[in-house]
Amino acid sequence: RFAQDQGEVERVGQGLALAALQALEIAQPIGSGIGFATELVTLTPRSLAEHSAPIPVPGCESDSVAEQRKAETRAQGALLLEQLVRNGPDAIQHTFELPAWRLGDLGVVAIPGELFASLGAAIVERVDTPVLVLGYANGYVGYLVDTAAYAAGTYEAWASPFVPGAGEMVATHAGNALRQVTSPCS
């Protein structure tokens, strides 16, 4: 995004509308038949002690505006994590289902959180059919980030209530559910 005003909302909305119209122009039938499967996943909640990087402190005079903003968002993420940890390991749902459907030739999987794009791509790569990965579906468990985000200390990694590797575990289970419904025997 370029701004935080009504003009930016309109710009993004117009881009989305144009993309939807373009998608309709190239849309094709998805075939017949339906299928359903689900995978149960249990993720490990994390604690502050499990994050080895120091909590970022914003406001260094030598930093650029961009670097100051990154430090601010990392500090905000660290505060969110601290609040989650203070509430205890059961404050956030860490066992949940990942439902998957086959609608004709299309696979659909529902993820109850904000999944990093790299993990969505990993899910798509696990099956040989077109796949739609739905985020924020059937609840919200928080950020599901890749291990690279933990190493980089991004806001999302700081704010994620799960240990590193949890995002990859979700991608694996989602891929398993999709394979169950998209295999020739399903």
mmCIF file of N, CA and C in Angstrom, residues 101-163:
data_model
loop_
_atom_site.group_PDB
_atom_site.id
_atom_site.type_symbol
_atom_site.label_atom_id
_atom_site.label_comp_id
_atom_site.label_asym_id
_atom_site.label_seq_id
_atom_site.Cartn_x
_atom_site.Cartn_y
_atom_site.Cartn_z
ATOM 1 N N TRP A 101 -11.247 -29.766 0.419
ATOM 2 C CA TRP A 101 -12.298 -30.227 -0.462
ATOM 3 C C TRP A 101 -11.752 -30.365 -1.878
ATOM 4 N N ARG A 102 -12.387 -31.237 -2.625
ATOM 5 C CA ARG A 102 -12.171 -31.302 -4.068
ATOM 6 C C ARG A 102 -13.493 -30.951 -4.715
ATOM 7 N N LEU A 103 -13.467 -29.919 -5.520
ATOM 8 C CA LEU A 103 -14.638 -29.489 -6.280
ATOM 9 C C LEU A 103 -14.270 -29.651 -7.746
ATOM 10 N N GLY A 104 -14.663 -30.780 -8.324
ATOM 11 C CA GLY A 104 -14.212 -31.089 -9.673
ATOM 12 C C GLY A 104 -12.709 -31.307 -9.649
ATOM 13 N N ASP A 105 -11.995 -30.523 -10.443
ATOM 14 C CA ASP A 105 -10.537 -30.632 -10.487
ATOM 15 C C ASP A 105 -9.838 -29.661 -9.553
ATOM 16 N N LEU A 106 -10.591 -28.878 -8.792
ATOM 17 C CA LEU A 106 -10.027 -27.848 -7.921
ATOM 18 C C LEU A 106 -9.928 -28.333 -6.486
ATOM 19 N N GLY A 107 -8.760 -28.203 -5.888
ATOM 20 C CA GLY A 107 -8.583 -28.484 -4.466
ATOM 21 C C GLY A 107 -8.704 -27.191 -3.680
ATOM 22 N N VAL A 108 -9.346 -27.262 -2.524
ATOM 23 C CA VAL A 108 -9.520 -26.104 -1.649
ATOM 24 C C VAL A 108 -9.131 -26.541 -0.244
ATOM 25 N N VAL A 109 -8.326 -25.734 0.438
ATOM 26 C CA VAL A 109 -7.955 -26.035 1.826
ATOM 27 C C VAL A 109 -8.138 -24.775 2.660
ATOM 28 N N ALA A 110 -8.633 -24.952 3.885
ATOM 29 C CA ALA A 110 -8.931 -23.834 4.779
ATOM 30 C C ALA A 110 -7.910 -23.792 5.920
ATOM 31 N N ILE A 111 -7.284 -22.644 6.082
ATOM 32 C CA ILE A 111 -6.269 -22.429 7.119
ATOM 33 C C ILE A 111 -6.809 -21.402 8.113
ATOM 34 N N PRO A 112 -6.862 -21.727 9.418
ATOM 35 C CA PRO A 112 -7.433 -20.790 10.392
ATOM 36 C C PRO A 112 -6.410 -19.798 10.946
ATOM 37 N N GLY A 113 -5.722 -19.106 10.057
ATOM 38 C CA GLY A 113 -4.746 -18.123 10.495
ATOM 39 C C GLY A 113 -4.230 -17.339 9.317
ATOM 40 N N GLU A 114 -3.235 -16.498 9.591
ATOM 41 C CA GLU A 114 -2.601 -15.711 8.537
ATOM 42 C C GLU A 114 -1.327 -16.422 8.118
ATOM 43 N N LEU A 115 -1.408 -17.095 6.977
ATOM 44 C CA LEU A 115 -0.345 -17.944 6.464
ATOM 45 C C LEU A 115 0.588 -17.144 5.562
ATOM 46 N N PHE A 116 1.897 -17.284 5.766
ATOM 47 C CA PHE A 116 2.861 -16.641 4.878
ATOM 48 C C PHE A 116 2.691 -17.178 3.462
ATOM 49 N N ALA A 117 2.887 -16.321 2.466
ATOM 50 C CA ALA A 117 2.731 -16.706 1.064
ATOM 51 C C ALA A 117 3.650 -17.862 0.698
ATOM 52 N N SER A 118 4.854 -17.896 1.260
ATOM 53 C CA SER A 118 5.786 -18.994 0.957
ATOM 54 C C SER A 118 5.208 -20.334 1.389
ATOM 55 N N LEU A 119 4.457 -20.343 2.481
ATOM 56 C CA LEU A 119 3.848 -21.582 2.956
ATOM 57 C C LEU A 119 2.646 -21.953 2.089
ATOM 58 N N GLY A 120 1.888 -20.957 1.633
ATOM 59 C CA GLY A 120 0.801 -21.226 0.696
ATOM 60 C C GLY A 120 1.340 -21.836 -0.590
ATOM 61 N N ALA A 121 2.464 -21.309 -1.067
ATOM 62 C CA ALA A 121 3.091 -21.860 -2.274
ATOM 63 C C ALA A 121 3.547 -23.297 -2.037
ATOM 64 N N ALA A 122 4.052 -23.575 -0.843
ATOM 65 C CA ALA A 122 4.484 -24.940 -0.511
ATOM 66 C C ALA A 122 3.301 -25.905 -0.521
ATOM 67 N N ILE A 123 2.146 -25.449 -0.075
ATOM 68 C CA ILE A 123 0.938 -26.287 -0.105
ATOM 69 C C ILE A 123 0.570 -26.597 -1.553
ATOM 70 N N VAL A 124 0.549 -25.577 -2.390
ATOM 71 C CA VAL A 124 0.176 -25.744 -3.800
ATOM 72 C C VAL A 124 1.119 -26.722 -4.497
ATOM 73 N N GLU A 125 2.408 -26.670 -4.155
ATOM 74 C CA GLU A 125 3.397 -27.547 -4.783
ATOM 75 C C GLU A 125 3.206 -29.018 -4.396
ATOM 76 N N ARG A 126 2.481 -29.295 -3.326
ATOM 77 C CA ARG A 126 2.322 -30.670 -2.849
ATOM 78 C C ARG A 126 1.301 -31.490 -3.635
ATOM 79 N N VAL A 127 0.516 -30.835 -4.475
ATOM 80 C CA VAL A 127 -0.512 -31.556 -5.239
ATOM 81 C C VAL A 127 -0.403 -31.216 -6.718
ATOM 82 N N ASP A 128 -0.989 -32.081 -7.547
ATOM 83 C CA ASP A 128 -0.892 -31.921 -9.001
ATOM 84 C C ASP A 128 -2.127 -31.290 -9.623
ATOM 85 N N THR A 129 -2.979 -30.682 -8.818
ATOM 86 C CA THR A 129 -4.179 -30.049 -9.344
ATOM 87 C C THR A 129 -4.191 -28.586 -8.927
ATOM 88 N N PRO A 130 -5.024 -27.780 -9.558
ATOM 89 C CA PRO A 130 -5.157 -26.389 -9.112
ATOM 90 C C PRO A 130 -5.659 -26.355 -7.664
ATOM 91 N N VAL A 131 -5.132 -25.434 -6.879
ATOM 92 C CA VAL A 131 -5.473 -25.352 -5.455
ATOM 93 C C VAL A 131 -5.787 -23.914 -5.076
ATOM 94 N N LEU A 132 -6.779 -23.770 -4.229
ATOM 95 C CA LEU A 132 -7.120 -22.488 -3.626
ATOM 96 C C LEU A 132 -6.868 -22.624 -2.129
ATOM 97 N N VAL A 133 -5.976 -21.807 -1.595
ATOM 98 C CA VAL A 133 -5.663 -21.816 -0.163
ATOM 99 C C VAL A 133 -6.408 -20.647 0.474
ATOM 100 N N LEU A 134 -7.297 -20.967 1.410
ATOM 101 C CA LEU A 134 -8.094 -19.946 2.088
ATOM 102 C C LEU A 134 -7.498 -19.661 3.463
ATOM 103 N N GLY A 135 -7.155 -18.413 3.726
ATOM 104 C CA GLY A 135 -6.694 -18.018 5.047
ATOM 105 C C GLY A 135 -7.823 -17.432 5.869
ATOM 106 N N TYR A 136 -7.596 -17.263 7.141
ATOM 107 C CA TYR A 136 -8.597 -16.716 8.064
ATOM 108 C C TYR A 136 -9.885 -17.529 8.008
ATOM 109 N N ALA A 137 -9.788 -18.834 7.814
ATOM 110 C CA ALA A 137 -10.961 -19.674 7.637
ATOM 111 C C ALA A 137 -11.153 -20.566 8.867
ATOM 112 N N ASN A 138 -12.379 -20.679 9.325
ATOM 113 C CA ASN A 138 -12.720 -21.537 10.475
ATOM 114 C C ASN A 138 -12.000 -21.107 11.744
ATOM 115 N N GLY A 139 -11.900 -19.823 11.955
ATOM 116 C CA GLY A 139 -11.264 -19.312 13.165
ATOM 117 C C GLY A 139 -9.983 -18.569 12.851
ATOM 118 N N TYR A 140 -9.271 -18.199 13.905
ATOM 119 C CA TYR A 140 -8.019 -17.476 13.739
ATOM 120 C C TYR A 140 -7.075 -17.867 14.869
ATOM 121 N N VAL A 141 -5.963 -18.497 14.514
ATOM 122 C CA VAL A 141 -4.982 -18.928 15.518
ATOM 123 C C VAL A 141 -3.760 -18.014 15.563
ATOM 124 N N GLY A 142 -3.692 -17.045 14.657
ATOM 125 C CA GLY A 142 -2.567 -16.115 14.657
ATOM 126 C C GLY A 142 -1.730 -16.243 13.397
ATOM 127 N N TYR A 143 -0.553 -15.645 13.454
ATOM 128 C CA TYR A 143 0.369 -15.701 12.318
ATOM 129 C C TYR A 143 0.982 -17.092 12.211
ATOM 130 N N LEU A 144 1.009 -17.602 10.984
ATOM 131 C CA LEU A 144 1.664 -18.868 10.671
ATOM 132 C C LEU A 144 2.784 -18.523 9.692
ATOM 133 N N VAL A 145 3.993 -18.417 10.214
ATOM 134 C CA VAL A 145 5.116 -17.887 9.435
ATOM 135 C C VAL A 145 6.128 -18.975 9.128
ATOM 136 N N ASP A 146 6.974 -18.721 8.137
ATOM 137 C CA ASP A 146 8.020 -19.678 7.793
ATOM 138 C C ASP A 146 9.242 -19.464 8.698
ATOM 139 N N THR A 147 10.138 -20.428 8.698
ATOM 140 C CA THR A 147 11.306 -20.346 9.585
ATOM 141 C C THR A 147 12.211 -19.179 9.220
ATOM 142 N N ALA A 148 12.218 -18.776 7.956
ATOM 143 C CA ALA A 148 13.039 -17.626 7.555
ATOM 144 C C ALA A 148 12.576 -16.354 8.264
ATOM 145 N N ALA A 149 11.282 -16.220 8.513
ATOM 146 C CA ALA A 149 10.763 -15.036 9.202
ATOM 147 C C ALA A 149 11.251 -14.986 10.647
ATOM 148 N N TYR A 150 11.359 -16.158 11.287
ATOM 149 C CA TYR A 150 11.906 -16.179 12.651
ATOM 150 C C TYR A 150 13.357 -15.723 12.638
ATOM 151 N N ALA A 151 14.120 -16.218 11.667
ATOM 152 C CA ALA A 151 15.536 -15.837 11.575
ATOM 153 C C ALA A 151 15.686 -14.348 11.304
ATOM 154 N N ALA A 152 14.786 -13.783 10.504
ATOM 155 C CA ALA A 152 14.849 -12.355 10.168
ATOM 156 C C ALA A 152 14.269 -11.472 11.269
ATOM 157 N N GLY A 153 13.514 -12.063 12.193
ATOM 158 C CA GLY A 153 12.920 -11.283 13.280
ATOM 159 C C GLY A 153 11.815 -10.349 12.815
ATOM 160 N N THR A 154 10.976 -10.811 11.886
ATOM 161 C CA THR A 154 9.895 -9.968 11.383
ATOM 162 C C THR A 154 8.813 -9.780 12.448
ATOM 163 N N TYR A 155 7.978 -8.766 12.229
ATOM 164 C CA TYR A 155 6.854 -8.513 13.129
ATOM 165 C C TYR A 155 6.007 -9.763 13.297
ATOM 166 N N GLU A 156 5.687 -10.408 12.168
ATOM 167 C CA GLU A 156 4.811 -11.577 12.206
ATOM 168 C C GLU A 156 5.435 -12.712 13.012
ATOM 169 N N ALA A 157 6.751 -12.889 12.886
ATOM 170 C CA ALA A 157 7.429 -13.929 13.655
ATOM 171 C C ALA A 157 7.415 -13.600 15.142
ATOM 172 N N TRP A 158 7.646 -12.335 15.466
ATOM 173 C CA TRP A 158 7.580 -11.947 16.874
ATOM 174 C C TRP A 158 6.183 -12.169 17.431
ATOM 175 N N ALA A 159 5.159 -11.862 16.635
ATOM 176 C CA ALA A 159 3.777 -11.941 17.118
ATOM 177 C C ALA A 159 3.185 -13.345 17.032
ATOM 178 N N SER A 160 3.837 -14.263 16.324
ATOM 179 C CA SER A 160 3.295 -15.612 16.201
ATOM 180 C C SER A 160 3.322 -16.331 17.541
ATOM 181 N N PRO A 161 2.223 -16.994 17.902
ATOM 182 C CA PRO A 161 2.189 -17.701 19.177
ATOM 183 C C PRO A 161 2.820 -19.089 19.125
ATOM 184 N N PHE A 162 3.433 -19.450 17.984
ATOM 185 C CA PHE A 162 3.932 -20.808 17.808
ATOM 186 C C PHE A 162 5.448 -20.843 17.622
ATOM 187 N N VAL A 163 6.030 -21.984 17.947
ATOM 188 C CA VAL A 163 7.474 -22.178 17.802
ATOM 189 C C VAL A 163 7.847 -22.208 16.319
#
